[in-house]
Short mmCIF file of C-alpha atoms in Angstrom, two decimals:
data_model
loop_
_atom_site.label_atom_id
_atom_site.label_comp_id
_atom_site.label_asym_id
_atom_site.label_seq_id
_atom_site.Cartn_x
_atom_site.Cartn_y
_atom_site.Cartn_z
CA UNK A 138 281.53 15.78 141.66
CA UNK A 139 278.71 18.55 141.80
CA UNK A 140 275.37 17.34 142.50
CA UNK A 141 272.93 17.91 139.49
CA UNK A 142 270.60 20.65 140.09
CA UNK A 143 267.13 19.40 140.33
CA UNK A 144 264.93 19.49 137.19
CA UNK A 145 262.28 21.43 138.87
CA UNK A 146 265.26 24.11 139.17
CA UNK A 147 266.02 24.03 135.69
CA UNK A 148 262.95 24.14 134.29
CA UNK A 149 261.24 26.63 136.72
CA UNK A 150 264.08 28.93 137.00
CA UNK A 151 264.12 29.83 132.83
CA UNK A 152 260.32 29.94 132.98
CA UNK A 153 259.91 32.28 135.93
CA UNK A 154 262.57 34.86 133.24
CA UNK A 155 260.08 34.62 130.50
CA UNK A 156 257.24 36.14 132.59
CA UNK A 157 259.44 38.69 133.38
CA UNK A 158 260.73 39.20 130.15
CA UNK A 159 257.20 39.60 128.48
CA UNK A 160 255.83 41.67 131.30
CA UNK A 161 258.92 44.32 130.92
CA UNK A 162 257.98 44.10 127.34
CA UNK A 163 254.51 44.88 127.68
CA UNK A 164 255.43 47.83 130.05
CA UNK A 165 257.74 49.04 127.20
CA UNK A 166 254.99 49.37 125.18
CA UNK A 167 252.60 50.77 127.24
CA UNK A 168 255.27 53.44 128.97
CA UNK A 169 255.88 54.68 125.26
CA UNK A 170 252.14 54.88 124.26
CA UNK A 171 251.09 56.80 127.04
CA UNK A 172 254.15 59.24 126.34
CA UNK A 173 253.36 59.76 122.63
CA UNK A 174 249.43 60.35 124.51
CA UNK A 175 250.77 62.60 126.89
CA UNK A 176 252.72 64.68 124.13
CA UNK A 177 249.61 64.95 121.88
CA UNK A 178 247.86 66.17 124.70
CA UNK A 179 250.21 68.66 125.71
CA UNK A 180 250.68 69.67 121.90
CA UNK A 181 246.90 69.92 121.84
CA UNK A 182 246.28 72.00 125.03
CA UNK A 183 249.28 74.32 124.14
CA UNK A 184 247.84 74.52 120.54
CA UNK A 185 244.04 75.29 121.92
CA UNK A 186 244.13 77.97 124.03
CA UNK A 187 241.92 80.06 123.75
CA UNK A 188 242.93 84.04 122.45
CA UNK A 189 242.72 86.60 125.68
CA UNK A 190 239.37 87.02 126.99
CA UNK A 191 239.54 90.44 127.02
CA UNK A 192 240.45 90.52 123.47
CA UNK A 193 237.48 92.19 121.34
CA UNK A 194 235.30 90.31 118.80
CA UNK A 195 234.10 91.30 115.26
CA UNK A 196 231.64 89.34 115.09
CA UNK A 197 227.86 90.43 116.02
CA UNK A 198 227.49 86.77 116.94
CA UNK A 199 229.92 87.44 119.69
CA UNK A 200 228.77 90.22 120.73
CA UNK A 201 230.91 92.14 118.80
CA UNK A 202 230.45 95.19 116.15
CA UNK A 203 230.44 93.56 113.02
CA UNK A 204 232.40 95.85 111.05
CA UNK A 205 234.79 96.68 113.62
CA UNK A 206 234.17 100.29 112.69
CA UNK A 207 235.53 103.65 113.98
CA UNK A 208 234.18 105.63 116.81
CA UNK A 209 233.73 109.09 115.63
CA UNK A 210 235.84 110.25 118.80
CA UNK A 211 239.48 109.12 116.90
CA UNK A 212 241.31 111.93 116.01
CA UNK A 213 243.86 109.79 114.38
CA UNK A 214 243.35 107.16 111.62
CA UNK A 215 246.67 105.04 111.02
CA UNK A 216 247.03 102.07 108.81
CA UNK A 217 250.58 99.56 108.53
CA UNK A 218 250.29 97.81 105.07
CA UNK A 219 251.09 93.79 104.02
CA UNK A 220 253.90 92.47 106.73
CA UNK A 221 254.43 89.87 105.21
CA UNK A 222 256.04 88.39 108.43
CA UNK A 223 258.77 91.15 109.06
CA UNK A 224 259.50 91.51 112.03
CA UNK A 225 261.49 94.03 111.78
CA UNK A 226 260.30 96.35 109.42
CA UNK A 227 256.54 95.11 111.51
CA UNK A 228 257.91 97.29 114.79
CA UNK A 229 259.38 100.33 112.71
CA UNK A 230 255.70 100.88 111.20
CA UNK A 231 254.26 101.06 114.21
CA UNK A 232 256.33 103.85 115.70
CA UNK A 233 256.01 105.69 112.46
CA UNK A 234 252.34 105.59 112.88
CA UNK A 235 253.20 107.07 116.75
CA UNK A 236 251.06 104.01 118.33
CA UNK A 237 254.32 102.51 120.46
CA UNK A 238 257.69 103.36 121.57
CA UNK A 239 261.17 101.94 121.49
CA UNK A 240 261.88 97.91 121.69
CA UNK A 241 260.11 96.90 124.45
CA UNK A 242 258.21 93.36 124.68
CA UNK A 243 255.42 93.23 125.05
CA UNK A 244 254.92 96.66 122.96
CA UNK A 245 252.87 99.55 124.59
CA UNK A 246 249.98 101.72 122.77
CA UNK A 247 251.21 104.75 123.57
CA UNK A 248 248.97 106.63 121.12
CA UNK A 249 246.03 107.24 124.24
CA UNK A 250 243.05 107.57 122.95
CA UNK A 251 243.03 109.28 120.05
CA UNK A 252 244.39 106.82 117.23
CA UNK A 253 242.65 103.93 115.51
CA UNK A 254 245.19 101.37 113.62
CA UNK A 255 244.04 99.08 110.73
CA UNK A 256 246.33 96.65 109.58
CA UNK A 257 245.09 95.85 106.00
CA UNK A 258 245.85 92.04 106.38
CA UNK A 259 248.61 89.51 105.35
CA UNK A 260 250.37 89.90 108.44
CA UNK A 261 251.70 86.07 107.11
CA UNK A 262 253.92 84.60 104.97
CA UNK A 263 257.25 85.37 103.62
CA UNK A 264 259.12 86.27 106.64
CA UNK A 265 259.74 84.26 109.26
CA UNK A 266 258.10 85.92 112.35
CA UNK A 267 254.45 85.23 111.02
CA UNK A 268 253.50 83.76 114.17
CA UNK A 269 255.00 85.97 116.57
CA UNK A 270 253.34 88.79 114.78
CA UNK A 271 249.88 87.67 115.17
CA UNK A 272 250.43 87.35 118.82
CA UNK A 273 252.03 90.88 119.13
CA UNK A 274 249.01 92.42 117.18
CA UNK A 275 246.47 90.65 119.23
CA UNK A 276 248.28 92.04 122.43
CA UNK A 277 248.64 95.46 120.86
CA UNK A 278 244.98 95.13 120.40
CA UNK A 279 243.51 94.50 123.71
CA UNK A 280 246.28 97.68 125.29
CA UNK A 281 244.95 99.81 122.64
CA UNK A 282 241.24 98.93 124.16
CA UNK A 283 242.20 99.33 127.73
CA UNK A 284 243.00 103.00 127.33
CA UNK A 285 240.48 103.80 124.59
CA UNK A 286 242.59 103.16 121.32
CA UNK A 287 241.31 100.77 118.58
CA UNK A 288 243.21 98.38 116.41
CA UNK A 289 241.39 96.12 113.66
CA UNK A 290 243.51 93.72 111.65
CA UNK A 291 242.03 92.83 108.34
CA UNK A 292 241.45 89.32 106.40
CA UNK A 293 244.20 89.40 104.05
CA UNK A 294 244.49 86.48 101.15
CA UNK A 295 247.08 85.04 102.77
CA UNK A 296 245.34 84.58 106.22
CA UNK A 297 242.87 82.99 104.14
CA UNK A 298 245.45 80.58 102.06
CA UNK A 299 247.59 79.42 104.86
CA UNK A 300 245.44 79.93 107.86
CA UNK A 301 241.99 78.61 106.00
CA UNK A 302 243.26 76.82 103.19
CA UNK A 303 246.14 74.41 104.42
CA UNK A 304 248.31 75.97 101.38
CA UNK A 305 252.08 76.70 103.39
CA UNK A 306 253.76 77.50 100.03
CA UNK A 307 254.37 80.81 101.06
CA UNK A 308 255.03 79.95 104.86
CA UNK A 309 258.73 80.93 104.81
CA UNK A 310 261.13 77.84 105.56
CA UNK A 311 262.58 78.50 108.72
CA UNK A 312 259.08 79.16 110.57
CA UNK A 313 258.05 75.74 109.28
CA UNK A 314 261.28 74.14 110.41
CA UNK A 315 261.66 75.79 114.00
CA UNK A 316 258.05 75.01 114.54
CA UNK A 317 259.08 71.20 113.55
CA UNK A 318 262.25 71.24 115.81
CA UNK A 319 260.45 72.95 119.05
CA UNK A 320 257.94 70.14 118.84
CA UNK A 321 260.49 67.38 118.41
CA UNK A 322 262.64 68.22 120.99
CA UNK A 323 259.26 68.32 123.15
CA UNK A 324 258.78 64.90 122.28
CA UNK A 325 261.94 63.87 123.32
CA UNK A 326 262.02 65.56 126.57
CA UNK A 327 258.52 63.04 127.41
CA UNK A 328 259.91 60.52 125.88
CA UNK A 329 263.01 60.00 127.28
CA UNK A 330 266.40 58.89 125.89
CA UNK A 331 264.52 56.07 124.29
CA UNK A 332 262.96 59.30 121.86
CA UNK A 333 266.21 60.06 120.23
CA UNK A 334 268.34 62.82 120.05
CA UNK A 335 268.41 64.42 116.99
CA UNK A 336 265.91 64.41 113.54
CA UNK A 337 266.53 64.75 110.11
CA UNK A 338 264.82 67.72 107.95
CA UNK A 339 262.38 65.96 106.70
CA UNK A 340 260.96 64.97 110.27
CA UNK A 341 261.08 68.84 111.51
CA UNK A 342 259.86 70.06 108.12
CA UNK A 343 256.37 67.30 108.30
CA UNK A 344 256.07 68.09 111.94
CA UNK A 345 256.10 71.58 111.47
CA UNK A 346 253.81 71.74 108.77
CA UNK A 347 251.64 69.47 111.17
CA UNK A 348 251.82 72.06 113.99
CA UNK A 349 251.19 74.94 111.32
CA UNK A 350 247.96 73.53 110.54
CA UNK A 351 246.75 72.73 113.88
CA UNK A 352 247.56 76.62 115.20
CA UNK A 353 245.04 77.53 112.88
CA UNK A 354 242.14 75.07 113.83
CA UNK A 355 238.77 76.20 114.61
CA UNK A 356 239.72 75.97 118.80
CA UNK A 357 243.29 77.20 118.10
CA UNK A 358 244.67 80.33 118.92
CA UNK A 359 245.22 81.43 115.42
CA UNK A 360 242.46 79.72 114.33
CA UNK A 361 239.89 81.65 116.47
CA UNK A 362 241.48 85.12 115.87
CA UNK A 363 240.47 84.75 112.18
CA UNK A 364 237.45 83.67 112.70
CA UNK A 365 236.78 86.13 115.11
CA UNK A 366 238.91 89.10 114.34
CA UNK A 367 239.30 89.45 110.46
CA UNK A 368 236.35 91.03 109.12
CA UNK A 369 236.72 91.80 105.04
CA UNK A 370 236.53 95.63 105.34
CA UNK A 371 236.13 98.60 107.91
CA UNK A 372 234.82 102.14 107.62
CA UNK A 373 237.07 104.20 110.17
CA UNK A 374 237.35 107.71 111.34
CA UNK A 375 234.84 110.54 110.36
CA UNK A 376 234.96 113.83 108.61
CA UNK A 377 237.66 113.90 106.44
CA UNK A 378 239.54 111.16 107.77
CA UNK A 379 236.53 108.60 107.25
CA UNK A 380 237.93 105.96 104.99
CA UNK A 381 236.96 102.57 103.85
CA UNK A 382 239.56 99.88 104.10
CA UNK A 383 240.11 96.43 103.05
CA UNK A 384 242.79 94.09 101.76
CA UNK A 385 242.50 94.37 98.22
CA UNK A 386 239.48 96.16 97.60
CA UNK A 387 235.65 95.98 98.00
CA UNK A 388 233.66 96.09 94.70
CA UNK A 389 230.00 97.17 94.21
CA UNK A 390 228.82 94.57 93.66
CA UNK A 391 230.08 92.33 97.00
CA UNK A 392 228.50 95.39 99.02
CA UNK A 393 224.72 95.12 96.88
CA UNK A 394 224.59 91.34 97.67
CA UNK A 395 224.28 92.65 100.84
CA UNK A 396 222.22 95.74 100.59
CA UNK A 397 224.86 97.27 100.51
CA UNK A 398 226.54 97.28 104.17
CA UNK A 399 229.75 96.57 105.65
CA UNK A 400 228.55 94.74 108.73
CA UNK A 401 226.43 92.63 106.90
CA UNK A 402 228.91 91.34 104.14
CA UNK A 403 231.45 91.35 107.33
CA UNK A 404 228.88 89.26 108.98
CA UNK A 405 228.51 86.57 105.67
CA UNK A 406 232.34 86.26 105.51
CA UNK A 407 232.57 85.32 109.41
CA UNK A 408 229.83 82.61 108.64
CA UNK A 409 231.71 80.93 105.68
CA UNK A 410 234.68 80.67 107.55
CA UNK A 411 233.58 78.89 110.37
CA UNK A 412 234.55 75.51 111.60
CA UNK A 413 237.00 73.73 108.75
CA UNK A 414 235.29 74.74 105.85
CA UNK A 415 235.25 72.95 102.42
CA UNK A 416 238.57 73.99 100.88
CA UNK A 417 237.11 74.06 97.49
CA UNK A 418 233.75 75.32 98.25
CA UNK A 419 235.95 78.04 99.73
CA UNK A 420 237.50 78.88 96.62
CA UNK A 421 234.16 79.33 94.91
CA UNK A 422 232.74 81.78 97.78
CA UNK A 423 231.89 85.11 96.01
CA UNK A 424 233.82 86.65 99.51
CA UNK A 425 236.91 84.89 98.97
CA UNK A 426 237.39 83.83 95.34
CA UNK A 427 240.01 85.42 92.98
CA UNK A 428 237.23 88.80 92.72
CA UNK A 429 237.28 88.97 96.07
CA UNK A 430 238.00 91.91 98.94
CA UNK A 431 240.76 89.81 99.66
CA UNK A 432 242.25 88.37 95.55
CA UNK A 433 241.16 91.22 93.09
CA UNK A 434 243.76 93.11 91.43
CA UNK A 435 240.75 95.56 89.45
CA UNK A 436 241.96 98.66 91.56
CA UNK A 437 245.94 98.53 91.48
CA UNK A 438 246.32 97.49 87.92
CA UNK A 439 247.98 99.87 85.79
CA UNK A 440 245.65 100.91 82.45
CA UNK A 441 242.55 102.84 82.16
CA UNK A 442 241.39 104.06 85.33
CA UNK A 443 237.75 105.46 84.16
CA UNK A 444 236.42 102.10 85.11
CA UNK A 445 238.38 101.84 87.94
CA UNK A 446 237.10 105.40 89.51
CA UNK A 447 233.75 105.23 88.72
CA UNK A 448 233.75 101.80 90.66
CA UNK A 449 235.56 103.85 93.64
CA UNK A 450 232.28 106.64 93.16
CA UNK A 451 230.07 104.16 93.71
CA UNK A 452 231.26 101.91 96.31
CA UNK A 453 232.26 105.26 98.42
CA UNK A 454 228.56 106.77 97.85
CA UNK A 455 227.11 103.17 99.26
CA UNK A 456 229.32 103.40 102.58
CA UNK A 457 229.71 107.21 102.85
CA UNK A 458 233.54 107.07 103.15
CA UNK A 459 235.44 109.95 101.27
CA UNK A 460 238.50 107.07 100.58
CA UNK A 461 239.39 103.89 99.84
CA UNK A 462 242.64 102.17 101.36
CA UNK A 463 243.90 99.17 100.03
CA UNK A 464 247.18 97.10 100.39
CA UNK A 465 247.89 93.39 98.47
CA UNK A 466 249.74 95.09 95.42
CA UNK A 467 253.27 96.09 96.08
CA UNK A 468 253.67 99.79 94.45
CA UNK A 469 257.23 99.82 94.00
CA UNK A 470 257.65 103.41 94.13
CA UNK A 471 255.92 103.69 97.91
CA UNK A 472 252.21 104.66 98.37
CA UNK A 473 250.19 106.48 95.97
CA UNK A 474 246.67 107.63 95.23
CA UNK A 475 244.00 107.37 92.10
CA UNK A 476 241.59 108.98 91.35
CA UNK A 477 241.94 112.14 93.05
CA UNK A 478 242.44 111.17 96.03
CA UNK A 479 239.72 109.10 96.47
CA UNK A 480 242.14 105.33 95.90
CA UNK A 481 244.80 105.06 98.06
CA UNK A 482 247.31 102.39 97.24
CA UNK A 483 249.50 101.52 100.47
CA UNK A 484 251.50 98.33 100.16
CA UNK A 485 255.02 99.72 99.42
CA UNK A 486 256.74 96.10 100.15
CA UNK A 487 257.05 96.51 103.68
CA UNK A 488 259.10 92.69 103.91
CA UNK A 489 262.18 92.16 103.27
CA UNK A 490 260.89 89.72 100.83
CA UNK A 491 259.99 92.53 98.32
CA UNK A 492 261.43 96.42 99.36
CA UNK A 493 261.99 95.54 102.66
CA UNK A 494 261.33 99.34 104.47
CA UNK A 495 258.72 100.66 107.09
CA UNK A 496 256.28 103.31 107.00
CA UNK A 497 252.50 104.10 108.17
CA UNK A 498 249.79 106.17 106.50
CA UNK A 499 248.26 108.76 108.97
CA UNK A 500 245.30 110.94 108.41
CA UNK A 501 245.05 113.46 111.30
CA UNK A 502 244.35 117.22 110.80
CA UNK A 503 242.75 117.20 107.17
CA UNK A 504 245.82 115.68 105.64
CA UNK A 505 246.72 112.18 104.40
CA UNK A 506 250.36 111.32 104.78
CA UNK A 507 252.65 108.40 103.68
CA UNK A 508 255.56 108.70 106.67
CA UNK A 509 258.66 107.07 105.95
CA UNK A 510 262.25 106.52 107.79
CA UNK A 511 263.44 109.44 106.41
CA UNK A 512 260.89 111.27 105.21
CA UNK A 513 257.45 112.21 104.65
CA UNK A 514 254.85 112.46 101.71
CA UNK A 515 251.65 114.08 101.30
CA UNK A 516 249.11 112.21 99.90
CA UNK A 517 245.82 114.07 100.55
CA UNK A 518 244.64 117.44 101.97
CA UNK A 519 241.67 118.78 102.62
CA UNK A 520 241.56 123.09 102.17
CA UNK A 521 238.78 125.56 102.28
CA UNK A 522 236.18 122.39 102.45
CA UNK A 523 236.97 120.85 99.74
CA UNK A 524 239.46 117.56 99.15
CA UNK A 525 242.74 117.75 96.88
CA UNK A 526 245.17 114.60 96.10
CA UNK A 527 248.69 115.68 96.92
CA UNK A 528 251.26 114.57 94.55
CA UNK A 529 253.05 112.31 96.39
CA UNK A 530 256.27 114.86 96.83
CA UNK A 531 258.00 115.21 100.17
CA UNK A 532 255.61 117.40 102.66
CA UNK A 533 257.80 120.24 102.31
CA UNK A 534 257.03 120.40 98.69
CA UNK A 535 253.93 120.03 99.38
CA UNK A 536 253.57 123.06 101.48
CA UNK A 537 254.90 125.19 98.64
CA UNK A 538 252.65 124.38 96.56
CA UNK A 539 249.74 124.70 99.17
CA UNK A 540 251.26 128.28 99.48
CA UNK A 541 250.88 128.83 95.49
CA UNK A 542 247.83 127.66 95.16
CA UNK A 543 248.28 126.55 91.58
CA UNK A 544 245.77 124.83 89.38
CA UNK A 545 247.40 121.69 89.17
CA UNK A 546 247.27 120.33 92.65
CA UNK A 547 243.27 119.87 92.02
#
């Protein structure tokens, strides 16, 4: 018959699992807490850094030009219209405009230094390449500077409603839900097999939205380039070519709040939109509510246009442009000009999510051009010192008529 074990045996032996037990419990805990505090730290770093260093400010409180004006020396003024996150159409533009060549990645400025680009803003939204466009600009940006070029990308209402605003009802689906599943699966990979392996929709599509919001903090990447490099409006090129630009138009009466200077309402917009401001507040700010350079509709709506040109007259007389250039209203039937030349209308619906087609709008050599895939419209030329409005035919038509000379090109 087996001897009975001992009862210090049987009662030490079950109490020496429990310890055990409890203290690979507690380790369970604290392995997966300092996993989900590694990840946030990773997602925070990755999130954080900072845009290149080389990579010009706006802002005079950088050290920057304000404005982000034109140096008289540009021979070239080019401008790409609303992206509206097409990729795509995003790389055609450009090589319409002549700044880069073929497919490459990362793109070169191949346009010396003779060209300045403006990119009128909403490079978001819609398409699903927002992202990836921001960073291409902001590399196309700091090439351009190395050899002499210039780019400046404008605050567009769309920077300001998803980048400023938290608002991702535009943000197009798939962005949302590939930046969900990238950051998911990065979980996983520090957490282990304990983290999963797969997540529903609703998981990538909150996460997503998450890491949306936090790329456009006030230490993010995307965060600081709009707070840095999205001034309201620029004044680029001289002679004829010197235009004023903004997203959707600058009134009078934004430019005599501020004595009426560029730099100096360029300067106010920067302040308001530093740190996380007050959402609502926001909405209220005379530089970013629905009058605003980057909401107003007074210039592109179809009516009356005595109103409209006599507003032009005097907000061209205050910052000594001979133009205005503004995107933010699709014109379905491409780019077109008011006015006589002195309102240039540019968004054509450059996303696939209107038109979906590419073109630039030049001014080089006393002409204004709208250049499309396959083919090319005058806009604006400038003849015996004076400045006509083309009528938006093909350039070969408008060369006949420059040859004719007839009254009605005035």
């Amino acid at each position: 018959r087996p001897k009975a074990m001992p009862a210090s045996n049987r009662t030490t032996r079950p109490a020496a699992r429990a310890p055990r037990g409890a203290a690979a419990s507690t380790w369970a805990i604290v392995r997966e807490v300092l996993l989900v505090v590694t990840f946030v730290a990773a997602l925070r770093l990755s999130l954080v850094t900072a845009a290149p260093s080389d990579e010009p400010s706006c802002s005079a409180a950088d050290g920057g030009s304000g404005s982000c004006a034109s140096e008289p020396s540009f021979a070239r003024i080019v401008a790409i219209p609303d992206i509206h996150g097409d990729l795509h159409h995003y790389r055609q533009s450009l090589r319409l405009a002549g700044v880069v060549d073929g497919e490459g990645a990362p793109m070169e400025w191949t346009a010396g230094d003779s060209t300045h680009l403006v990119q009128t803003g909403d490079v978001v939204d819609r398409g699903q390449h927002s992202l990836l466009i921001m960073d291409m600009l902001a590399n196309l940006t700091v090439r351009a500077k190395r050899v002499g070029g210039e780019v400046t990308a404008l605050m567009g209402n769309h920077e300001l409603m998803s980048g400023l605003m938290d608002d991702t009802r535009y943000v197009h689906k798939d962005e949302i839900l590939l930046l969900g599943t990238k950051e998911l699966d990065a979980m996983r990979e520090l957490g282990g097999e304990g983290m999963g392996t797969s997540y529903g929709i609703s998981a990538k599509w909150q996460t997503g939205t998450m890491v949306w919001h936090r790329s456009f903090g006030p230490d993010a990447k995307q965060g600081r380039r709009l707070r840095r490099r999205r001034p309201l409006a620029t004044v680029a090129g001289s002679g004829f070519c010197k235009s004023l630009f903004s997203h959707a138009g600058v009134r009078s009466r934004h430019l005599d709040a501020f004595d009426g200077g560029v730099d100096a309402m360029n300067e106010a917009a920067a302040a308001a939109i530093q740190g996380k401001p007050d959402i609502g507040w926001l909405h209220h700010h005379p530089l970013y509510d629905n009058e605003s350079p980057v909401w107003n509709r007074f210039y592109s709506l179809e009516g009356d246009d005595d109103d409209v040109c006599d507003e032009v007259n005097r907000v061209l007389t205050a910052t000594r442009a001979n133009r205005m250039v503004i995107g933010h209203t699709v014109q379905s039937g491409g780019m077109r000009t008011k006015c006589g030349g002195k309102l240039h209308l540019i968004d054509f619906g450059m996303s696939s999510a209107y038109v979906g087609r590419a073109a630039a709008w030049i001014c080089e050599g006393g002409e204004v051009r709208a250049r499309y895939a396959d083919h090319t419209e005058l806009l604006e030329r400038e003849a015996d010192g004076e400045k006509r409005a083309g009528d938006g035919g093909t350039e070969e038509a408008g060369e006949k008529k420059k040859k004719k000379k007839k009254k009605g090109w005035w």
